[in-house]
XYZ file of C-alpha atoms in Angstrom:
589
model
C 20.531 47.822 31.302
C 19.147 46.542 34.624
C 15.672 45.824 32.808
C 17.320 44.141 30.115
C 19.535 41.480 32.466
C 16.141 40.861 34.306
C 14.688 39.835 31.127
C 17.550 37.754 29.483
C 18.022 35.570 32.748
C 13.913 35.167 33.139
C 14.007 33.890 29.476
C 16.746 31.727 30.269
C 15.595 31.005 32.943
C 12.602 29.692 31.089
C 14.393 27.989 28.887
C 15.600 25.909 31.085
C 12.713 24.637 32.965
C 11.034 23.992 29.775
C 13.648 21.753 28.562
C 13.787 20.200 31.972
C 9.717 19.482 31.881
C 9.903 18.086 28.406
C 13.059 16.007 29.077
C 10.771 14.434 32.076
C 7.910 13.807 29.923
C 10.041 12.277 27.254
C 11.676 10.256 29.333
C 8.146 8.869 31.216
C 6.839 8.624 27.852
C 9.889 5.976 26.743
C 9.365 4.236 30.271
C 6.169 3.797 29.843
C 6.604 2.137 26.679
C 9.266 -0.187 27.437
C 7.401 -1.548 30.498
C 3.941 -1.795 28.242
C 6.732 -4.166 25.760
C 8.117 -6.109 29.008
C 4.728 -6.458 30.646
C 2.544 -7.170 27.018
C 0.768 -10.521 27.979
C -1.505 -12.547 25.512
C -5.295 -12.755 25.491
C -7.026 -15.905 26.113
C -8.459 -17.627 23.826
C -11.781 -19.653 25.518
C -13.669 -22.116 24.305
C -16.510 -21.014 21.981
C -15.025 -18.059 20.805
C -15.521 -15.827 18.259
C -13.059 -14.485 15.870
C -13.395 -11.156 15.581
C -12.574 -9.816 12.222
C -12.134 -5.706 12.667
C -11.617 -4.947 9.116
C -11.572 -1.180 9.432
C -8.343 -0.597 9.891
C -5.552 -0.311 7.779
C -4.870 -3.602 6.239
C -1.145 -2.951 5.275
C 2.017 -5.103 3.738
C 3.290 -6.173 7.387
C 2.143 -5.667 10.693
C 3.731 -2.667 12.229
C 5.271 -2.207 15.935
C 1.825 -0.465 17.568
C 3.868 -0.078 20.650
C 3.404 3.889 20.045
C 0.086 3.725 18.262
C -2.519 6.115 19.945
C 0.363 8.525 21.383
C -0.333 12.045 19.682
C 2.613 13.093 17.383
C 4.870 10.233 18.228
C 2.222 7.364 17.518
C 0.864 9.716 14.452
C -2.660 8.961 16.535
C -3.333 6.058 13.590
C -5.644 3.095 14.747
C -4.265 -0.323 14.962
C -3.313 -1.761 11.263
C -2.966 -5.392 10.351
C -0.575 -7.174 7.895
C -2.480 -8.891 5.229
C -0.326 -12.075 5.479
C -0.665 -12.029 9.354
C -4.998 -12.381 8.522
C -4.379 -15.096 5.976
C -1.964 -16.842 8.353
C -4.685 -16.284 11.361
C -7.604 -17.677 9.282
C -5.863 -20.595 8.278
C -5.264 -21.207 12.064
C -8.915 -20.420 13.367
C -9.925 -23.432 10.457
C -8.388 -26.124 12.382
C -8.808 -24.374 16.521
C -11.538 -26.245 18.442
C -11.905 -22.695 20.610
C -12.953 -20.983 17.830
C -16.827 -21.423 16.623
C -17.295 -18.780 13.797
C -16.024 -15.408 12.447
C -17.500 -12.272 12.782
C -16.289 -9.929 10.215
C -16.820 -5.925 11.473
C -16.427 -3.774 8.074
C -17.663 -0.506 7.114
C -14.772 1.386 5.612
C -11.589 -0.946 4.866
C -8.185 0.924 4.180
C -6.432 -1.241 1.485
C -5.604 -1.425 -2.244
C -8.149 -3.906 -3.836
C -5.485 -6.818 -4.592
C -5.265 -6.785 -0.857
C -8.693 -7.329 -0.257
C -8.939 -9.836 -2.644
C -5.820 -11.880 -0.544
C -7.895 -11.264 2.544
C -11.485 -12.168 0.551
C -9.963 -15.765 -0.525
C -8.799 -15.998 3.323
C -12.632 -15.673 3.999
C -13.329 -17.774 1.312
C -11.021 -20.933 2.579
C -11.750 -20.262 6.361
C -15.515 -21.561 5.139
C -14.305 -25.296 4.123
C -14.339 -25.770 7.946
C -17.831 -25.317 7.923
C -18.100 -22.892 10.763
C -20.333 -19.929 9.991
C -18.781 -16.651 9.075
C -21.053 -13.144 9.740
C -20.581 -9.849 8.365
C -22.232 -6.891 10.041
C -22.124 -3.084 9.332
C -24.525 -0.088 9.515
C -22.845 1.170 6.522
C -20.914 -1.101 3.627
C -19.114 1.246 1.229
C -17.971 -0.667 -2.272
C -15.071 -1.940 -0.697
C -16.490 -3.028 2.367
C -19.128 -5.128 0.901
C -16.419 -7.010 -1.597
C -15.054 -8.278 1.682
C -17.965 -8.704 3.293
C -20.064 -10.865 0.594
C -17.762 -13.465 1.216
C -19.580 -14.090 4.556
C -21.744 -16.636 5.301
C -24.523 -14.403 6.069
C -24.215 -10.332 5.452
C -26.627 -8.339 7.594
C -27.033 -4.525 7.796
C -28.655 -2.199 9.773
C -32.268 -1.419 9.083
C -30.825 1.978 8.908
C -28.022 2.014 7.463
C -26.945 2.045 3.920
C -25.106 -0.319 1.107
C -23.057 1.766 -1.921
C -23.047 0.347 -4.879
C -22.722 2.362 -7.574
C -19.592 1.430 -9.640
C -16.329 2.321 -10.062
C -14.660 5.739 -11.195
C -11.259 7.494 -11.205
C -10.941 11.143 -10.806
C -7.257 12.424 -11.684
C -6.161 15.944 -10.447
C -4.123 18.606 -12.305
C -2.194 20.916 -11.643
C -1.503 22.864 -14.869
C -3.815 25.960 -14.750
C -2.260 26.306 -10.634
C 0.936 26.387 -12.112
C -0.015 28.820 -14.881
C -1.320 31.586 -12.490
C 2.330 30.782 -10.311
C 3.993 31.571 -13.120
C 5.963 27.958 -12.849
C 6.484 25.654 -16.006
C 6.717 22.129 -15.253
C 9.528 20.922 -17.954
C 8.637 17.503 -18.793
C 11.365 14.676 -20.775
C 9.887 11.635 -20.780
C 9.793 8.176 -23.243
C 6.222 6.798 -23.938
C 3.022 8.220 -24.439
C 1.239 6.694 -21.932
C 3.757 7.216 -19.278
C 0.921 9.649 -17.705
C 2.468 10.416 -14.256
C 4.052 13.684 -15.788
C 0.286 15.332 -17.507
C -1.147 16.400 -13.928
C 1.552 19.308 -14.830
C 1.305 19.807 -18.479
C -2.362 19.498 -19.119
C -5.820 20.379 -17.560
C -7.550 16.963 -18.402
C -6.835 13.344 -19.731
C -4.978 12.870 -22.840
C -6.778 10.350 -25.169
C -3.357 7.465 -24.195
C -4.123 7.797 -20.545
C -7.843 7.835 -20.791
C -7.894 4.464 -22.619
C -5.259 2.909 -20.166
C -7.062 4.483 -17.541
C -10.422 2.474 -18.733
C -9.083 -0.284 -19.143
C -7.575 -0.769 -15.645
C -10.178 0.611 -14.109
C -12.996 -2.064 -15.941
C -10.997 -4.847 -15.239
C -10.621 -3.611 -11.379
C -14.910 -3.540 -11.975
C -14.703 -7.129 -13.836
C -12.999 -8.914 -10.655
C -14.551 -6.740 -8.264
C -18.280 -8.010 -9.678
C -17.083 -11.891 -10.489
C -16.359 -12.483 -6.999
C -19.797 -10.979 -5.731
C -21.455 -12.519 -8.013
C -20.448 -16.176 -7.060
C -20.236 -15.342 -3.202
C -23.853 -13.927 -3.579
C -24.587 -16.321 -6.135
C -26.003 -13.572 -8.277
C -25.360 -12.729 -12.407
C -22.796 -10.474 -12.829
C -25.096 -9.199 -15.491
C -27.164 -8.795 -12.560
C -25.092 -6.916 -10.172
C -24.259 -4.567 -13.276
C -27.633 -3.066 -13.707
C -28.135 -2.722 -10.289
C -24.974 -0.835 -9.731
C -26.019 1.236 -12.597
C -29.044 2.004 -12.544
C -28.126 2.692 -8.711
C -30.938 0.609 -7.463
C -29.686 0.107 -4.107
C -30.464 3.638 -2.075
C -32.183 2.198 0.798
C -31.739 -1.000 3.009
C -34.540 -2.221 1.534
C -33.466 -2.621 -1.879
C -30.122 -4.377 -0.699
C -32.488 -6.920 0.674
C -34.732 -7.199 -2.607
C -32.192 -7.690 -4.797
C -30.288 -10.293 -2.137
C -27.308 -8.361 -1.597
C -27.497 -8.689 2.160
C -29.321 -11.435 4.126
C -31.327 -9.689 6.386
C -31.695 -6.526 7.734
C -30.520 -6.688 11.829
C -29.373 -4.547 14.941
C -26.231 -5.032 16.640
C -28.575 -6.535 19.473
C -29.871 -9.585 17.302
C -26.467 -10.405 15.322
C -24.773 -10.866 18.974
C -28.159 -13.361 20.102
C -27.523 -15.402 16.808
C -23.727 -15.028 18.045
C -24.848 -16.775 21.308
C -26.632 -19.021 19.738
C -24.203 -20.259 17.589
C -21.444 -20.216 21.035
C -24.112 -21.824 23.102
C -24.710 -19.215 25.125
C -27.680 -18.084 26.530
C -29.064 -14.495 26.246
C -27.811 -13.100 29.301
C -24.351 -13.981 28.617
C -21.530 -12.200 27.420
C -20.530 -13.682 23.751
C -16.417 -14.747 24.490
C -14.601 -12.711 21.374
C -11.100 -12.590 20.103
C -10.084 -10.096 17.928
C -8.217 -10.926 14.934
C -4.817 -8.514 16.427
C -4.680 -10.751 20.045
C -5.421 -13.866 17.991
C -2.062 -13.260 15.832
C 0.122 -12.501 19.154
C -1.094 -16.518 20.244
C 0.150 -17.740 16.790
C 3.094 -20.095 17.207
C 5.265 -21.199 13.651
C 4.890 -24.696 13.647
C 7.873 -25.013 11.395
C 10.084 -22.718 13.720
C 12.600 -25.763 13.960
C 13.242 -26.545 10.331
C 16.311 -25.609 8.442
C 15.243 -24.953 5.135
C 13.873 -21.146 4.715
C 12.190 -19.733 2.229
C 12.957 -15.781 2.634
C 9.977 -13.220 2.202
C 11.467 -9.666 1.168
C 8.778 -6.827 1.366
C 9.599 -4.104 -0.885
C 6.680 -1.389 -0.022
C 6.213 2.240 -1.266
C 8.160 4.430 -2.938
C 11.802 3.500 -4.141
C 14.097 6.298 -3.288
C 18.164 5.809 -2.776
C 19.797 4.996 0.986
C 17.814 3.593 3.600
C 14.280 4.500 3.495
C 11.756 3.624 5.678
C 8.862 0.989 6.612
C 7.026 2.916 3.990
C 9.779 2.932 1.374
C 12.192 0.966 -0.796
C 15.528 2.132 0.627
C 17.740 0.810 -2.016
C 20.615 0.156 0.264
C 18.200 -1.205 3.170
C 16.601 -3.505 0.478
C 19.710 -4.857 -1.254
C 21.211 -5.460 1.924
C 18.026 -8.078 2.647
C 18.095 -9.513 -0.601
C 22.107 -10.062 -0.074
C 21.513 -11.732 3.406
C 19.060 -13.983 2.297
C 21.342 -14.689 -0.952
C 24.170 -15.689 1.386
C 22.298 -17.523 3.835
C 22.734 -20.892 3.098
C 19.600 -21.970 4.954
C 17.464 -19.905 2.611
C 16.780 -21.852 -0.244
C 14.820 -19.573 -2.026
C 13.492 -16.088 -2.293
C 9.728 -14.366 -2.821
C 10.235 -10.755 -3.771
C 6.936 -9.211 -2.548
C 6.524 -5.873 -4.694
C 3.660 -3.335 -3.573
C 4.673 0.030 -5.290
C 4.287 2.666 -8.070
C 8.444 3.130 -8.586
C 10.388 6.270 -7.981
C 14.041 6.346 -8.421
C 15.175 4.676 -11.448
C 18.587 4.216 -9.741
C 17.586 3.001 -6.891
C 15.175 0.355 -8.958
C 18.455 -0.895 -10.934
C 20.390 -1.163 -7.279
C 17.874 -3.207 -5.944
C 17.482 -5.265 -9.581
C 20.909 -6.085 -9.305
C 20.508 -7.974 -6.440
C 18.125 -10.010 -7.483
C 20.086 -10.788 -10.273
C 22.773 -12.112 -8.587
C 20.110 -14.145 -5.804
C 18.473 -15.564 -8.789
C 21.946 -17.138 -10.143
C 22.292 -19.509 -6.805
C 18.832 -20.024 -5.244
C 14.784 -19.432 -6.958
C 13.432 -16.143 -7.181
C 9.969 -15.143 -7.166
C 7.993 -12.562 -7.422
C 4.397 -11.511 -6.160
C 3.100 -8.229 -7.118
C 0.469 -6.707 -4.496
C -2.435 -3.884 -5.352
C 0.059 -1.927 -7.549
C 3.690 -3.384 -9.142
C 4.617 -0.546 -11.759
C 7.078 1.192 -13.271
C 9.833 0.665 -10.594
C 7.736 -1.615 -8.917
C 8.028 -3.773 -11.746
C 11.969 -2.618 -12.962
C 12.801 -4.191 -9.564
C 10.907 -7.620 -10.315
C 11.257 -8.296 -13.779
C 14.058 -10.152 -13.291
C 12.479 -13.051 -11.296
C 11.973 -16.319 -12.005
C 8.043 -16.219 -12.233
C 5.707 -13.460 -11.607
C 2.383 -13.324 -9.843
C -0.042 -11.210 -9.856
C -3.772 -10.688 -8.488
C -6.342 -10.129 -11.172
C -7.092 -6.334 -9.723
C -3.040 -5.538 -9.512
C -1.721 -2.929 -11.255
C 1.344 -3.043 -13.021
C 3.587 -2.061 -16.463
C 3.843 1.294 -16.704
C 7.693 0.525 -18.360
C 8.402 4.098 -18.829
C 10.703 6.925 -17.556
C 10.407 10.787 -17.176
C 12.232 13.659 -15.921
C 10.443 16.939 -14.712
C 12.574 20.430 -13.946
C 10.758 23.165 -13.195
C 11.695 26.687 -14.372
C 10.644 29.429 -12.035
C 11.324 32.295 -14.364
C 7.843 34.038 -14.833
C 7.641 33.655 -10.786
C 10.575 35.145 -9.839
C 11.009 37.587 -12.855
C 7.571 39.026 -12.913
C 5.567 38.053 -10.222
C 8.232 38.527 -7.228
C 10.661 40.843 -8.940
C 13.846 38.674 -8.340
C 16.560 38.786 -10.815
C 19.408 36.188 -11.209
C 23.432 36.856 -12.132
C 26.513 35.358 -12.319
C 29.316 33.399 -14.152
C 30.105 29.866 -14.946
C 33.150 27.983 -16.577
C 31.056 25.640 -19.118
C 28.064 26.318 -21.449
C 26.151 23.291 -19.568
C 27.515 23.987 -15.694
C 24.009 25.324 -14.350
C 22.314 22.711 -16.969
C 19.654 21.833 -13.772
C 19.149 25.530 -13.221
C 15.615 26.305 -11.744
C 15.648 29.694 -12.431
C 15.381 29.419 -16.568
C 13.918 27.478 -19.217
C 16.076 24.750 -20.921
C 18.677 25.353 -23.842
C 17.966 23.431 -26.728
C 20.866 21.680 -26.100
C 20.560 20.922 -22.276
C 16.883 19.532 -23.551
C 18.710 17.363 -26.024
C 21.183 16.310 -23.010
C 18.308 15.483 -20.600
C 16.363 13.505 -23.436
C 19.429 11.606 -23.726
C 19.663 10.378 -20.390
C 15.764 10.149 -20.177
C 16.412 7.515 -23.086
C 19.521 5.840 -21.603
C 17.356 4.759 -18.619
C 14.148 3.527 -20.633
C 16.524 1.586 -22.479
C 18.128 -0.321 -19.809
C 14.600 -0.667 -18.504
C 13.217 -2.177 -21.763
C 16.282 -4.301 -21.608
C 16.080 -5.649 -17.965
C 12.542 -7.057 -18.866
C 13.176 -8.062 -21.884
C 16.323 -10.116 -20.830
C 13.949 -11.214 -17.850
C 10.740 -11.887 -19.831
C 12.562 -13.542 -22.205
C 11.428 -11.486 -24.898
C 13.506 -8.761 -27.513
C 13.416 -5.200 -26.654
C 10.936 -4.157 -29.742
C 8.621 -6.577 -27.662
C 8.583 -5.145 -24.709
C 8.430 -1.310 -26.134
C 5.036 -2.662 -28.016
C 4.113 -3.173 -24.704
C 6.240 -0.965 -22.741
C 5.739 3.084 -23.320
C 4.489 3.702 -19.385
C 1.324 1.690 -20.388
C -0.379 0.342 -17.256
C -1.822 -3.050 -16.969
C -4.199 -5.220 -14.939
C -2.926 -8.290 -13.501
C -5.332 -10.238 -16.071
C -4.239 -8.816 -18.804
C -0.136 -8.603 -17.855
C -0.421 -12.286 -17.857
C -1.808 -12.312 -21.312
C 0.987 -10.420 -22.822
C 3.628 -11.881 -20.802
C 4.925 -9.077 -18.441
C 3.212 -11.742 -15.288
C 3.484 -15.594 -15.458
C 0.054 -16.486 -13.424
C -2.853 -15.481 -11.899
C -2.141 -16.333 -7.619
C -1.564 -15.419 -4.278
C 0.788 -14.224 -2.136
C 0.633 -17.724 -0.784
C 0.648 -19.153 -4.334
C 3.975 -17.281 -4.419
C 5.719 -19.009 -1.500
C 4.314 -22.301 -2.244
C 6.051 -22.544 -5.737
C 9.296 -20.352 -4.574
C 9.267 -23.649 -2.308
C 8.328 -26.490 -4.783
C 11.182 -24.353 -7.232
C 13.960 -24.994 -4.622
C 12.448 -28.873 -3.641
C 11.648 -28.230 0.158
C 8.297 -29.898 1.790
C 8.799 -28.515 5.153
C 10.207 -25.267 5.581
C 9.656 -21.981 7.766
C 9.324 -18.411 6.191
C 12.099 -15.438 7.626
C 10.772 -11.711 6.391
C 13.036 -9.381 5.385
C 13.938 -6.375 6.276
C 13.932 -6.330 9.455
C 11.085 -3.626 10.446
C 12.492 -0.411 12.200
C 12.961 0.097 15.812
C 10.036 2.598 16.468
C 11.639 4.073 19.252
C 14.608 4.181 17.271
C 12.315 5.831 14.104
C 11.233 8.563 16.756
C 14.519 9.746 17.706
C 16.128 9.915 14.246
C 12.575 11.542 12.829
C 11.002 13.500 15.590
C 10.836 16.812 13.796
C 9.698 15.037 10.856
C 7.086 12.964 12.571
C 5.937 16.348 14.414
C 5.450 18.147 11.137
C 3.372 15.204 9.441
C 1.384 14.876 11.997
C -0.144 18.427 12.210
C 0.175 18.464 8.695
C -2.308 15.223 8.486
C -4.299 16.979 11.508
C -4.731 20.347 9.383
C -5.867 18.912 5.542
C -7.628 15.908 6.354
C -8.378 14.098 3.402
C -5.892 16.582 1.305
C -3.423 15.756 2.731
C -2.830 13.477 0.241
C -2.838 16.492 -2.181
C -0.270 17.803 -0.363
C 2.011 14.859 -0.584
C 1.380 14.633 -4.384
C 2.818 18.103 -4.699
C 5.254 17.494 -2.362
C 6.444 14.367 -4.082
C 6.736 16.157 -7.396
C 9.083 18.985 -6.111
C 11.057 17.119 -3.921
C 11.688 13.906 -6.454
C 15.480 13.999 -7.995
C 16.896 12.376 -10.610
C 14.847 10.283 -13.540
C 12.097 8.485 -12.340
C 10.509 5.238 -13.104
C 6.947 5.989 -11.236
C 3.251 6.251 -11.728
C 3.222 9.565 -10.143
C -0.495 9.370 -9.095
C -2.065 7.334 -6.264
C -4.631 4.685 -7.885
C -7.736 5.463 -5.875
C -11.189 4.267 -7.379
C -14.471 5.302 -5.468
């Protein structure tokens, strides 16, 4: 008893000086990161500068709070991101600042959807009407890297390095013959045959509706990525087509034989023709501003005016309740749209749509909203690298539409997927299930069984309900009859180019584009732009989510690359309800 006293009150003992030590570190840890907020000072910008345009890290919707960014578990580790907007916005500024003498655009790898790029691209694009040169350097340009990139000026490589260009493909993963040696059926409702998101589970490879869709998007994704080489570069797209596929660019070499890079260059003799365009001579240090410290000296130059046109981001999935920076809370959402609807300083609205859907619930909440914003002020809507399924549910309803060429969007279609874990449990595990119930449908969602005809007849039902009152909400919105939109409807995905040819898009624009008419709609010159909602505390984020934000990050840390894998699976056992989603992640290579 003696030995067992000793070792309760060591462990205790233990206990408590371990909370003790962590408590201290947490607490220097939140310290430290309210004095690096208090003490944050900007970087000057000197005359002769150059811009310096990292485009290797995550070019996202908005710019986050980096204030934990590098901090293991509670930063997540990630590199700095950017907001696409904030680069437009800080392009636009350099154009007209006497400090700064050219661009240098740093790009090997980009992280962003290819509508994004193409925002950033035509930022590129107008930053040249100022007539100050623009470089782009890499060792290595993948596909996405060089579309940026060959908007330059002048693109250089490394003697050594390496361009990719090789086309585009899709690869899509299933999950059928994983679930068949589980023992798990997937149990799929759904309305539309080319609402795809739900074959990863019921098939081992493309069905002919989904390979067609999938061609098409992925073509016209190919179509604007080669038209705006080919008048950057000023080569044929016919041109750039053959060389892609007859993958005639393996060595640096060829990238300079067939003009796809202006010279081949070391680090050492892009930063003397820096100097040289600075005025500097060689022994001097070329002054740089990166594109991050360059936003933090922005000023609004319409922070005084009245009149507000209000930018709401709606980005990721759309689930019910609050969400997060990285989802479409539908309370958190509404609640934006509503204060910008009763603001009476906001005179009108861009709804700024960057998802793949998820809840159909949720999508109606937030549609709602915007029904009732649209009656009193101008709503529109500006679709980013993907507005489908409940990406588009939630901005049908808008005024006008726009879209990039590369988005991707449609995909009007609805499923349901319940899994029965019979064969698993019964045969594989040996565990049995008993018991009573008071109505022939009271375990209808039961897990543990395959559906009753009847509970599939009650499920198709509702399945239907909700692609109904989809069809209807764009059809109402579009300005079209329902047997329209079902012709066009049935999940089938579209490219931006081709949504505005059958009417589910109004035009072909920007993000910019967007705001400018949501402001020439509600007949203000000079106004100043208020986003919506406001991004999360992520001090605040860290509290509420610690144990959450631990487990993704090892998680992350541990697959790598699958780890997106993982949160596919993930996403299709934890999603409730009938869902308006493209269950896959777009990714072309």
């Amino acid at each position: 008893m003696k030995e067992f006293f000793k070792y309760v009150f060591a462990t205790v003992v233990g206990i408590v000086i371990s909370t003790f030590v962590l408590a201290f570190i947490f607490v220097l840890l939140i310290v430290g990161f309210v004095a690096s907020v208090g003490d944050k000072e900007l970087v000057e910008v000197k005359n002769n500068s150059v811009l310096f345009l990292n485009l290797d890290q995550a070019i996202t919707e908005r710019t986050p709070d980096n204030s934990f960014a590098g901090i293991p578990i509670i930063g997540g580790g990630e590199e700095k991101s950017i907001g696409f907007y904030d680069v437009i916005k800080a392009l636009k500024a350099a154009k007209d600042d006497d400090k700064i003498e050219c661009v240098y655009i740093n790009v090997s790898s980009p992280n962003a959807g290819m509508a994004t790029m193409l925002e950033v691209r035509n930022a590129i694009i107008d930053f040249k009407k100022s007539k100050k040169p623009v470089i782009a350097y890499s060792e290595i340009y993948t596909q996405g890297a060089y579309f940026l990139a060959s908007a330059a000026d002048k693109v250089y490589l490394n003697p050594q390095g390496a361009l990719e260009f090789k086309g585009f493909s899709s690869e899509l993963m299933f999950f059928k013959g994983a679930l068949d040696k589980l023992g798990i059926e997937a149990q799929i409702i759904r309305v539309g045959n080319y609402k795809s998101a739900v074959e990863p589970f019921i098939n081992t490879k493309m069905s002919d509706y989904n390979r067609k869709q999938v061609s098409a998007y992925v073509g016209g994704l190919y179509d604007t990525f080669l038209t705006n080489i080919s008048k950057s570069r000023n080569i044929s797209k016919d041109s750039l087509f053959v060389i892609a596929n007859d993958y005639k660019i393996q060595f640096p070499k060829d990238a300079l034989a067939y003009k796809m890079v202006d010279a081949l260059k070391y680090k050492d003799e892009v930063l003397d023709e820096l100097r040289n365009i600075t005025g500097k001579d060689k022994k001097s240090t070329v002054n740089t501003v990166s594109i991050n410290d360059y936003i933090d000296n922005l000023t609004d130059e319409n922070a005084v005016e009245k009149d507000k046109v209000a930018v709401i981001y709606a980005n990721g999935d759309i689930v019910g309740g609050e969400g997060s920076d990285e989802q479409i809370g539908s309370e958190r959402i509404s609640r934006a749209i509503r204060k910008a609807r009763l603001d009476d300083n906001v005179k009108a609205i861009v709804l700024r749509v960057n998802s793949g859907g998820g809840s159909a619930l949720a999508s109606d909440v937030i549609w709602r909203e915007i029904i009732l914003s649209k009656k009193v002020k101008p709503v529109i809507a500006s679709f980013g690298d993907v507005a489908a399924s409940g990406g588009y549910y939630i901005g049908c309803a808008a005024d006008s539409i726009f879209v990039q060429p590369n988005t991707i969007t449609g995909s009007i279609g609805v499923f349901g997927i319940i899994p029965n874990f019979q064969n698993l449990l019964n045969n594989k595990l040996g565990i049995t299930f008993d018991g009573v119930k008071t109505g022939q449908y009271a375990d209808i969602m039961s897990v543990t069984r395959p559906l009753t005809a009847g509970e599939r007849f009650i499920v198709q039902n509702g399945v239907n309900q909700v692609y109904d009152s989809f069809i209807t909400r764009v059809a109402d919105g579009r300005k079209k009859t329902k047997a329209q939109v079902d012709s066009i409807g049935g999940g089938h995905v579209w490219i931006g180019t081709d949504a505005v040819k059958i009417g589910l898009a109004d035009r072909l624009g920007s993000f910019t584009d967007a705001i400018k008419s949501a402001a020439k709609k509600a007949k203000i010159k000079e106004y100043r732009i208020v986003e919506y909602p406001e991004k999360i505390d992520p001090l605040k984020d860290f509290l509420s989510n610690a144990k959450e934000n631990i487990s993704i990050y090892y998680t992350k840390k541990e697959l790598g690359e699958n780890y997106l894998i993982y949160k596919q699976m993930q996403k299709a056992i934890t999603n409730s309800g009938i869902q308006a989603r493209m269950d896959y992640e777009i990714k072309i290579k």
